[in-house]
mmCIF file of C-alpha atoms in Angstrom:
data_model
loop_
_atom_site.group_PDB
_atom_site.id
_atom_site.type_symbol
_atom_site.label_atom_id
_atom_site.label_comp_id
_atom_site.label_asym_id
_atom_site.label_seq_id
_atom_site.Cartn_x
_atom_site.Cartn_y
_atom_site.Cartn_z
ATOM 1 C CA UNK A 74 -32.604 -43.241 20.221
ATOM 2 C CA UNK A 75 -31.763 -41.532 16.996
ATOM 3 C CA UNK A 76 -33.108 -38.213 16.442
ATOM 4 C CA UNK A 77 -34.488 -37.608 13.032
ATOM 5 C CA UNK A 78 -35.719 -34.164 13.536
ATOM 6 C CA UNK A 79 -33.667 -31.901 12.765
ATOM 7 C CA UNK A 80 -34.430 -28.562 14.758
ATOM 8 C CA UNK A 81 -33.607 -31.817 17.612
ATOM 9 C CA UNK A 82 -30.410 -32.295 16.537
ATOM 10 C CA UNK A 83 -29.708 -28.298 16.533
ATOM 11 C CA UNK A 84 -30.601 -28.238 20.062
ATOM 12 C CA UNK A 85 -28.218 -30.989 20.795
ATOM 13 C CA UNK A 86 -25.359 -29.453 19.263
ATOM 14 C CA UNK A 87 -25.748 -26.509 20.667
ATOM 15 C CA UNK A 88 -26.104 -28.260 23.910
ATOM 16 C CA UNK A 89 -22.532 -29.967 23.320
ATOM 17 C CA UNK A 90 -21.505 -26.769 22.113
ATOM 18 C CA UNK A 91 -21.980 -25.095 25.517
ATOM 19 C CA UNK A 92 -20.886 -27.797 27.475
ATOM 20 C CA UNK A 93 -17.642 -27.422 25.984
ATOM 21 C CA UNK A 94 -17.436 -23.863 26.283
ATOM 22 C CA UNK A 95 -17.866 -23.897 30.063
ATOM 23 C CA UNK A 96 -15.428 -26.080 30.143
ATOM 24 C CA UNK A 97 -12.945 -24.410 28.081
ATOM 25 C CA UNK A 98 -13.568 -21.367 30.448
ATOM 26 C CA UNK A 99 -13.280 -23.589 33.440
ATOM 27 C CA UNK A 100 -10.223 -24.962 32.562
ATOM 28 C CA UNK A 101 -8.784 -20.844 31.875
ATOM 29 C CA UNK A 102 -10.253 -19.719 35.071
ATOM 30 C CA UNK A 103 -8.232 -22.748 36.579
ATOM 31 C CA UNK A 104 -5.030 -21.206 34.899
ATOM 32 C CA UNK A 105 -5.346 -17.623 35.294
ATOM 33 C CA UNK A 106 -3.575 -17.600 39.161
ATOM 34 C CA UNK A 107 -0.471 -19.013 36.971
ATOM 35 C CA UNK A 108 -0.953 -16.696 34.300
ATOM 36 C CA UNK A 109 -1.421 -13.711 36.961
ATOM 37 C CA UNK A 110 1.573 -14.872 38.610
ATOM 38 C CA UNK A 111 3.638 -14.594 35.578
ATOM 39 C CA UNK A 112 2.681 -12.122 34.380
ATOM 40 C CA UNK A 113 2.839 -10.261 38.059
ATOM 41 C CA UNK A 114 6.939 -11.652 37.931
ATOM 42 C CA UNK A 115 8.883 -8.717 38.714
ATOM 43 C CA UNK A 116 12.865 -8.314 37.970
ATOM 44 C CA UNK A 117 15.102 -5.979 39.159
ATOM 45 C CA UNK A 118 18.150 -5.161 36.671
ATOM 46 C CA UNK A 119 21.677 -4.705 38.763
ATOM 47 C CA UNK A 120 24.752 -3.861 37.027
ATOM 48 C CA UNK A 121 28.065 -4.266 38.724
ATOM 49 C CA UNK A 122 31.568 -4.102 37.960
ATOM 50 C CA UNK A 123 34.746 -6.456 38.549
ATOM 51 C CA UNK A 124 35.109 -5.825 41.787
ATOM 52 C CA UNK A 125 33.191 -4.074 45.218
ATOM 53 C CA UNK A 126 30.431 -5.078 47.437
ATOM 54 C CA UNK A 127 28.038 -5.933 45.098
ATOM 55 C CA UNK A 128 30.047 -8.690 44.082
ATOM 56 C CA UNK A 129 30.076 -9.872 47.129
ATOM 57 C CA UNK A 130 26.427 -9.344 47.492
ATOM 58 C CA UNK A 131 25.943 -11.238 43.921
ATOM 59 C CA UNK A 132 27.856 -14.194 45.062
ATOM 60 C CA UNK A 133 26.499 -14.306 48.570
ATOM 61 C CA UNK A 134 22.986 -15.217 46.899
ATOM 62 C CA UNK A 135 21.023 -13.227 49.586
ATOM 63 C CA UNK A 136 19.443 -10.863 47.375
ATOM 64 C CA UNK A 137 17.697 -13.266 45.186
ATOM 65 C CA UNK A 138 16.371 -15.314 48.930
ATOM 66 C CA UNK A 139 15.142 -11.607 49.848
ATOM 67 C CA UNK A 140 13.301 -10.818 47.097
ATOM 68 C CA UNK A 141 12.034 -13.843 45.857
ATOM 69 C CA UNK A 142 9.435 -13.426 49.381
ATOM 70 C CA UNK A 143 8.561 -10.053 47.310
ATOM 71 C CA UNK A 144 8.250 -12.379 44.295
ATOM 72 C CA UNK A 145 11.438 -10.168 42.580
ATOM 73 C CA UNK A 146 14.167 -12.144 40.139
ATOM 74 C CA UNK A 147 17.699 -10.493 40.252
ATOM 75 C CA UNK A 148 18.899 -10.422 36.869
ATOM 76 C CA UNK A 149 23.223 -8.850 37.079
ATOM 77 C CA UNK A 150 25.117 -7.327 34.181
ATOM 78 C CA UNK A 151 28.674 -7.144 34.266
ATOM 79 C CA UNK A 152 30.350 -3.700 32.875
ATOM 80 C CA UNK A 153 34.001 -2.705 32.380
ATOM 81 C CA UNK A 154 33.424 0.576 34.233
ATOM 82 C CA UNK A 155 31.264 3.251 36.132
ATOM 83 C CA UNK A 156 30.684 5.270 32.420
ATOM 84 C CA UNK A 157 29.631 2.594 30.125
ATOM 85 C CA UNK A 158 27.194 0.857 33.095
ATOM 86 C CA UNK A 159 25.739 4.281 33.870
ATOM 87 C CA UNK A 160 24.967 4.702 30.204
ATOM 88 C CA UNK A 161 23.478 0.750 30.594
ATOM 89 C CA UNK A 162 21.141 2.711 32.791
ATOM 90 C CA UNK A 163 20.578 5.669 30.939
ATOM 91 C CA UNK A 164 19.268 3.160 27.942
ATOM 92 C CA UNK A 165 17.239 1.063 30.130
ATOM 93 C CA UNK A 166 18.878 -2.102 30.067
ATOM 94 C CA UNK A 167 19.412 -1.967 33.791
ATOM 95 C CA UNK A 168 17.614 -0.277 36.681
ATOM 96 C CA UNK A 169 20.476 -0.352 39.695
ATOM 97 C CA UNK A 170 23.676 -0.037 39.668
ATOM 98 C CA UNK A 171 26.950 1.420 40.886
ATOM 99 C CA UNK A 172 29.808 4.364 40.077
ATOM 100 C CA UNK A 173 31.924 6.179 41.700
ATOM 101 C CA UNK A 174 31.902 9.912 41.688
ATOM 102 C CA UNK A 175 33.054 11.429 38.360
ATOM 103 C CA UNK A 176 30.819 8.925 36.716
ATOM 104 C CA UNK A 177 26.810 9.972 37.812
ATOM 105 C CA UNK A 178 28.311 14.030 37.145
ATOM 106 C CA UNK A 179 29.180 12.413 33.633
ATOM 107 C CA UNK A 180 25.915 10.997 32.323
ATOM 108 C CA UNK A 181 24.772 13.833 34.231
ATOM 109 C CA UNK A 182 26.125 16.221 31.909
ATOM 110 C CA UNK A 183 24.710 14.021 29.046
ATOM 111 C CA UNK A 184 20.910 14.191 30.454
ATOM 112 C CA UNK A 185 20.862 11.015 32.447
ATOM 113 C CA UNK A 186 17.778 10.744 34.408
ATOM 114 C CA UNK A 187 19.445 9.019 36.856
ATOM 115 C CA UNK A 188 19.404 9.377 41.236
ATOM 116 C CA UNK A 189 21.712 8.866 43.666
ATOM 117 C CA UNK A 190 20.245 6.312 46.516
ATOM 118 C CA UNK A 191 23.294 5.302 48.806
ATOM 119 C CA UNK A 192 26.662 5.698 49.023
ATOM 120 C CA UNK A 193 29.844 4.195 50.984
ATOM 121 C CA UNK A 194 32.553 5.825 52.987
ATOM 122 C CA UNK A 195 34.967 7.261 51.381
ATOM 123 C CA UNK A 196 38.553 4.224 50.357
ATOM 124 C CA UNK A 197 40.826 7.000 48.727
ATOM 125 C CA UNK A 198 43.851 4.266 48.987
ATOM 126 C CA UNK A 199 41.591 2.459 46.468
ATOM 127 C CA UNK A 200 42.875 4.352 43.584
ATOM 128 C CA UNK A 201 46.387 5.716 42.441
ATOM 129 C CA UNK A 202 48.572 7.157 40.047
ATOM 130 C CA UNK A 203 51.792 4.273 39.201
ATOM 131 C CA UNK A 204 54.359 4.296 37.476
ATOM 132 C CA UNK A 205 56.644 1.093 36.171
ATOM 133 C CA UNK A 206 58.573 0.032 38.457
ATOM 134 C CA UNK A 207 61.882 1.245 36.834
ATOM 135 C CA UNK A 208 60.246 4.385 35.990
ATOM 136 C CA UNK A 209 62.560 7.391 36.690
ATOM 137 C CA UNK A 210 59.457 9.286 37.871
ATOM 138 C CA UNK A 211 59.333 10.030 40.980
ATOM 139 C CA UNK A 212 56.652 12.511 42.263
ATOM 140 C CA UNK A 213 53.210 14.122 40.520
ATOM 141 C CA UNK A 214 55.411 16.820 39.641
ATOM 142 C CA UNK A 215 57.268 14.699 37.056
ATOM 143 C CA UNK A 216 54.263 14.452 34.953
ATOM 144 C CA UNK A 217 54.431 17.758 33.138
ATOM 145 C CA UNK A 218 54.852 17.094 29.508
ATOM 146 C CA UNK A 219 54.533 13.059 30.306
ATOM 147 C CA UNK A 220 51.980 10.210 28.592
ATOM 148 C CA UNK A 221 49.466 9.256 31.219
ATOM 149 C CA UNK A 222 45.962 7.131 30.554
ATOM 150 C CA UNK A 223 43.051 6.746 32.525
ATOM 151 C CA UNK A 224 39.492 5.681 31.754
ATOM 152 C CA UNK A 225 37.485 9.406 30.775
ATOM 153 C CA UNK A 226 34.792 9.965 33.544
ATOM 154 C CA UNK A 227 35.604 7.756 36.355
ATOM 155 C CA UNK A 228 36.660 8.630 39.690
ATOM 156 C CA UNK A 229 40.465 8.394 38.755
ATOM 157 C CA UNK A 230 39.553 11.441 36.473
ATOM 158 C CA UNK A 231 39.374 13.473 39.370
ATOM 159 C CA UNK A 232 42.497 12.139 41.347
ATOM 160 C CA UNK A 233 44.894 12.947 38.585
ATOM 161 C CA UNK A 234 42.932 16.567 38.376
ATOM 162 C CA UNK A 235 43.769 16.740 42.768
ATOM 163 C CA UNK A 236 47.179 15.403 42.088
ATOM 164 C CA UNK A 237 48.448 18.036 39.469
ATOM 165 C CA UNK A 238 46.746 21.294 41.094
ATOM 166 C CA UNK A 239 48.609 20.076 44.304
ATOM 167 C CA UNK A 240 51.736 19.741 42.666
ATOM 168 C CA UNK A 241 51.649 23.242 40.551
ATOM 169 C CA UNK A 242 50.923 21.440 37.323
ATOM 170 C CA UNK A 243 48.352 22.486 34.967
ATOM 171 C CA UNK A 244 45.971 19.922 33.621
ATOM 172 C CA UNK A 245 46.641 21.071 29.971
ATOM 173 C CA UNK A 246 50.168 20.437 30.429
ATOM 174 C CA UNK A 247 50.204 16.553 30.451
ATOM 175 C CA UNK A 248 49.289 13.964 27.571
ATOM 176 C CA UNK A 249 46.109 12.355 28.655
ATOM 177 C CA UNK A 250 45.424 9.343 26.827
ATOM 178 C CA UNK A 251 41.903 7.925 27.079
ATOM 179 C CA UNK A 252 42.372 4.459 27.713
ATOM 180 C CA UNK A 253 39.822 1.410 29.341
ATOM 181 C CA UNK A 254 41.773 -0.604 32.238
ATOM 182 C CA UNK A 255 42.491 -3.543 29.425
ATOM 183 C CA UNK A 256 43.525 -1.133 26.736
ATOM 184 C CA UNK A 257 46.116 0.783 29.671
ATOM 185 C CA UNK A 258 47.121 -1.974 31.237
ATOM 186 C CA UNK A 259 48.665 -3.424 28.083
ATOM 187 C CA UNK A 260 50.162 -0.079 27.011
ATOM 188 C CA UNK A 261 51.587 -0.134 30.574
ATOM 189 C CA UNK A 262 53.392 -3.554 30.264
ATOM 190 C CA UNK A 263 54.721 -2.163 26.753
ATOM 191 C CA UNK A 264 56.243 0.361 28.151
ATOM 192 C CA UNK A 265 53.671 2.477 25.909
ATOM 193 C CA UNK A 266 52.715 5.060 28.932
ATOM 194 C CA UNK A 267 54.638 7.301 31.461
ATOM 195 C CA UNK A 268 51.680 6.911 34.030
ATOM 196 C CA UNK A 269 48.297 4.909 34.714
ATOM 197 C CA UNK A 270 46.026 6.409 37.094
ATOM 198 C CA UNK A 271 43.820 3.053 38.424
ATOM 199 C CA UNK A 272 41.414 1.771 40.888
ATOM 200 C CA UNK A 273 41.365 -1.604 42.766
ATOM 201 C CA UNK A 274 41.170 -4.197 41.687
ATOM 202 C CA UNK A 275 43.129 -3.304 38.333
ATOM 203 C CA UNK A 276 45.365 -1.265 40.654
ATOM 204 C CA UNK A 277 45.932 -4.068 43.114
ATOM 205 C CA UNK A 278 47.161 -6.368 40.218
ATOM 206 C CA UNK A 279 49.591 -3.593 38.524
ATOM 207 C CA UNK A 280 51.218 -3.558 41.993
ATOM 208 C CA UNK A 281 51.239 -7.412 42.686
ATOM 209 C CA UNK A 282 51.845 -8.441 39.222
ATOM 210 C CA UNK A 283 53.831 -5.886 37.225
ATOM 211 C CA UNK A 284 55.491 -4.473 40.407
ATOM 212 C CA UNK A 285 54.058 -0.964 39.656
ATOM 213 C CA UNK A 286 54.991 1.668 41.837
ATOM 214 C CA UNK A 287 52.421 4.580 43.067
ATOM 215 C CA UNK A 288 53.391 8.103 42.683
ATOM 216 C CA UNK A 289 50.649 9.353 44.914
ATOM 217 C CA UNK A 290 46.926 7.708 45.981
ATOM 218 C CA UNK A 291 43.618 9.122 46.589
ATOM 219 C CA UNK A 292 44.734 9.962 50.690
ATOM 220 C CA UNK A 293 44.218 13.050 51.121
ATOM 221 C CA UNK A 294 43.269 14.399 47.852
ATOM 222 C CA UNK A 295 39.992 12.792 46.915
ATOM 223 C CA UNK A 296 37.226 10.848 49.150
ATOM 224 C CA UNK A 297 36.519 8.268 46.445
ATOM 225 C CA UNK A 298 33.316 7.858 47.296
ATOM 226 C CA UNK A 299 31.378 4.848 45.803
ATOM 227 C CA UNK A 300 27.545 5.572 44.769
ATOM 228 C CA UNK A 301 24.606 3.453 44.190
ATOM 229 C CA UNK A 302 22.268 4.805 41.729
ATOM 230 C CA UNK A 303 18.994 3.916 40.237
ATOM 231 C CA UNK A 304 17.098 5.599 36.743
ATOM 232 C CA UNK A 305 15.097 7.887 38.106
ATOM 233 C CA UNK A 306 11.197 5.873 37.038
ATOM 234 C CA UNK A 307 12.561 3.080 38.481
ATOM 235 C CA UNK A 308 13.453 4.432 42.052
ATOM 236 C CA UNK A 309 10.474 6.171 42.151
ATOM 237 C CA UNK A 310 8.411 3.302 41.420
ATOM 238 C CA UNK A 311 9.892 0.548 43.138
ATOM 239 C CA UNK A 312 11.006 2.629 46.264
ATOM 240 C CA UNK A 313 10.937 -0.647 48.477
ATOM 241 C CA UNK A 314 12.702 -3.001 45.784
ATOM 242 C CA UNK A 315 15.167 0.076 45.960
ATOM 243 C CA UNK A 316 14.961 0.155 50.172
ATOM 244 C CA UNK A 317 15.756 -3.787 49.928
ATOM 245 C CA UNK A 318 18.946 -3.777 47.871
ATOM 246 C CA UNK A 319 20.537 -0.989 49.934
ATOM 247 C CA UNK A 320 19.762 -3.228 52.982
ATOM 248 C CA UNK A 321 20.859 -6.354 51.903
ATOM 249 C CA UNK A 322 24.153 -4.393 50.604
ATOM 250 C CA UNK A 323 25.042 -3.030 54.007
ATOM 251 C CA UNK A 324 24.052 -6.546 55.584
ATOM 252 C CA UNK A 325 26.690 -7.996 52.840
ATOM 253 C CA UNK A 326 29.023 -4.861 53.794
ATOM 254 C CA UNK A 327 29.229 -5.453 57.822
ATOM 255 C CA UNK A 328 29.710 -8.886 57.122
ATOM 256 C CA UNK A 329 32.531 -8.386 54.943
ATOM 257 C CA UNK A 330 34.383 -5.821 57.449
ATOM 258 C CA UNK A 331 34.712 -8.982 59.937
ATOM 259 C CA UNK A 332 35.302 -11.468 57.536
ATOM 260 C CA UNK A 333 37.997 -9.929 55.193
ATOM 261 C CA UNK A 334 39.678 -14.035 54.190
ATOM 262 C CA UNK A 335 36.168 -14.946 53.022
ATOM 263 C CA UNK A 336 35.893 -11.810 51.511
ATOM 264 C CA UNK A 337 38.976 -12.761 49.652
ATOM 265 C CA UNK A 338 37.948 -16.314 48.405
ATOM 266 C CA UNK A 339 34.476 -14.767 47.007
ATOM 267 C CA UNK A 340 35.975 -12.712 44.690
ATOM 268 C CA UNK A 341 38.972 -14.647 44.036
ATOM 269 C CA UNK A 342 36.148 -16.948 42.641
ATOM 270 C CA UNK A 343 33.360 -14.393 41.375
ATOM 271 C CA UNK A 344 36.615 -12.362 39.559
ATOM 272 C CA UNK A 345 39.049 -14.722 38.275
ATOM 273 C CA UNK A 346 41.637 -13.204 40.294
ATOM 274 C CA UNK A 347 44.871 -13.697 42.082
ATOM 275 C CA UNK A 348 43.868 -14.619 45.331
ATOM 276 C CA UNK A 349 46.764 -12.100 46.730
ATOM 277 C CA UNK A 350 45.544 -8.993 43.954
ATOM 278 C CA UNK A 351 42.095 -9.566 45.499
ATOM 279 C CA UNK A 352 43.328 -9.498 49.361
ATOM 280 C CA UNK A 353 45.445 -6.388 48.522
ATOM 281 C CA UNK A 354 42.195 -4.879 47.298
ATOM 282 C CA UNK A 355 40.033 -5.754 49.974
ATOM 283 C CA UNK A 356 41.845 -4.176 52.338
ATOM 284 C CA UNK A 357 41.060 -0.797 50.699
ATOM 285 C CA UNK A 358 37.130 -1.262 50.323
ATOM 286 C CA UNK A 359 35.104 0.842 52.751
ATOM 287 C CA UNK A 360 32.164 -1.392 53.555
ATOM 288 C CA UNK A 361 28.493 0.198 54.845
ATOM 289 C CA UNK A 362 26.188 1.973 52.746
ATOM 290 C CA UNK A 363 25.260 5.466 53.983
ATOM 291 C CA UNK A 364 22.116 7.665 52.603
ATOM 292 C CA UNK A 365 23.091 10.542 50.493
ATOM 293 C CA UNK A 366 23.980 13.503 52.713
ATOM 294 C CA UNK A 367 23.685 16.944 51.699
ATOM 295 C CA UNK A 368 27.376 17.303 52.475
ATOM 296 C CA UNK A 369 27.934 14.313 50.176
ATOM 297 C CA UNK A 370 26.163 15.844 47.527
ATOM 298 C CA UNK A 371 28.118 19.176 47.678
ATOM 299 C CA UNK A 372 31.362 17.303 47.669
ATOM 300 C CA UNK A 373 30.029 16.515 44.174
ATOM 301 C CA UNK A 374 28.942 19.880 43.209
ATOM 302 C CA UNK A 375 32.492 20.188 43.224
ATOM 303 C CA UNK A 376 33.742 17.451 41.732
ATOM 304 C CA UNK A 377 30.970 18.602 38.847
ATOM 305 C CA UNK A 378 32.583 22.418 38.994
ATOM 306 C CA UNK A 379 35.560 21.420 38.181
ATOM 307 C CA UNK A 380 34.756 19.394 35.108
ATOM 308 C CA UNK A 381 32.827 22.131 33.975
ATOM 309 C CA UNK A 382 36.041 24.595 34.070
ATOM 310 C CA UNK A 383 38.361 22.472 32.351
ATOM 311 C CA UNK A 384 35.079 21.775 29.709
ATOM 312 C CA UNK A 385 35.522 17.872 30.554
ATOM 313 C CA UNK A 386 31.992 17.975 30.427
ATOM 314 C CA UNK A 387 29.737 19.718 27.718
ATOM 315 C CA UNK A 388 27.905 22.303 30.577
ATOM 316 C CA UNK A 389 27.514 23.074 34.151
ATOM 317 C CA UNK A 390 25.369 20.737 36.378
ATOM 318 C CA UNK A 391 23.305 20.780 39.500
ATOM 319 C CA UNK A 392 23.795 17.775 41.774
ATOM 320 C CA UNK A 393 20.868 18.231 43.396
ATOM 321 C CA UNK A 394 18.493 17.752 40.234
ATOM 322 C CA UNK A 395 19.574 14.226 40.667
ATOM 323 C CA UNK A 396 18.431 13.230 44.409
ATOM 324 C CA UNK A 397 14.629 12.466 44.958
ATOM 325 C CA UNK A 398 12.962 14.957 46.744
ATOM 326 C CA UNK A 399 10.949 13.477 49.538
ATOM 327 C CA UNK A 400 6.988 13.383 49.448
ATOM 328 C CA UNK A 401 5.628 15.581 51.589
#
């Protein structure tokens, strides 16, 4: 029946007005779990280099099974080396990631808010200083006055620093060239460089592919530890994201010390490399991740020390300002 009236046909529409409202808020109310869960999606931001554990880990796919139960993504970045992915962190593009030792004392230097979390045992075969293989060099002492390169603030940094005190040679009397491993290793096929001091897997190639022939390695000079770090915020607000990556790394670590020809085929395929570069360089990981010892930490005071003397880095550091402190 037609209504005519009109203050009847405002009541209607407003009627048909708030029918459709409740159901526009039903149907929102039926979304908002999905939108909650969204928006509740966290990620944690890993960056890794060429070659170690967390390759492994990455290729495994474990990590992403773990934390998806914590409703985590894994999101990895690839970096050339332990400065520029420690600066990644600085900036905030990534939350995790790993170095080795000169690295953290680096960005240290440079106000990093960053921590140290884990570490592995020391591999100090896992980094040398080669020569060609028709170099006439023949011992550390044959530097003096020579070209060498090596990437500024990574562990290999250190090594050549070991090498030349225990061989009587002062620091300030060789050519240190500043160099990334793609930039040395092509000076080092020209023939450009008297010395490269490397890590695995770079080093692993030079020796399988060039023939390149190691004046000394990290035994007995340097542990070559390898760190896990996290930006400070992050570890302290995601302390069991943090807890959960360390595990899953040692779980991918033990594995790996049983299983060093499947080792070999991951990162043959997560690398791109020779499948005999990549065995040579397994052999030299240390696998396990151990928590960050006092003793550990003043190995690095040391490391830090010695940068500071020879004014590699712009002023004197405290380790220790970059370990969480435990709640009380």
């Amino acid at each position: 029946m037609p209504m005519s009236d009109p203050k009847q046909k405002h009541a209607a529409r407003r009627r048909t007005l708030g029918y459709l409202s409740a159901a526009a808020l039903g149907a929102l109310s039926a979304g908002l779990p999905n939108l909650a869960a969204a928006q509740a999606k966290k990620v944690v931001r890993i960056g890794y280099q060429k070659y170690g554990t967390l390759v492994i880990l990455k290729g495994s796919g474990a990590l992403e099974k773990r934390l998806a139960v914590e409703g985590v993504d894994v999101k990895w970045s690839e970096f050339p080396a332990g400065p520029t992915l420690l600066e990644g962190l600085n900036v905030g593009s990534i939350d995790f990631g790993t170095a080795g030792e000169a690295p953290p004392i680096f960005a240290q230097a440079a106000s990093a808010d960053l921590v140290y979390v884990g570490n592995e045992p020391p591999s100090p075969a896992g980094e040398a200083i080669i020569v060609p293989k028709n170099s006439p060099l023949k011992s550390v002492a044959d530097l003096k006055g020579k070209k060498v390169a090596l990437n500024r603030g990574s562990n290999v940094h250190y090594l050549l620093v070991k090498a030349l005190e225990k061989a009587g040679i002062n620091y300030r009397d060789v050519n240190v060239s500043y160099l990334a491993p793609a930039d040395a290793r092509a000076a080092f096929e020209r023939g450009s460089l008297d010395a490269w001091v490397i890590w695995d897997p770079f080093l692993a190639a030079a020796e399988k592919q060039l023939g390149a022939r190691v004046l000394a390695d990290g035994t007995g000079l340097v542990a070559n530890h390898q760190f896990f770090l996290a930006s400070r915020s992050y570890a302290e607000k995601n302390a069991r994201i943090v807890a959960i990556v360390l595990d899953e790394i040692d779980k991918i670590d033990q594995w790996s010390s049983r299983n060093l020809p499947e080792v070999t085929t991951i990162l043959t395929k997560q690398t791109g490399l020779d499948s005999d570069v990549v065995e040579l360089a397994a052999k030299r990981l240390a696998y396990g991740v151990r928590p960050v010892t006092p003793a550990v930490i003043a190995d690095q005071q040391k490391i830090a020390d010695v940068f500071a003397e020879l004014k590699l880095i712009p002023k004197r550091i405290n380790v220790k300002d970059a370990v969480i402190v435990p709640r009380s």
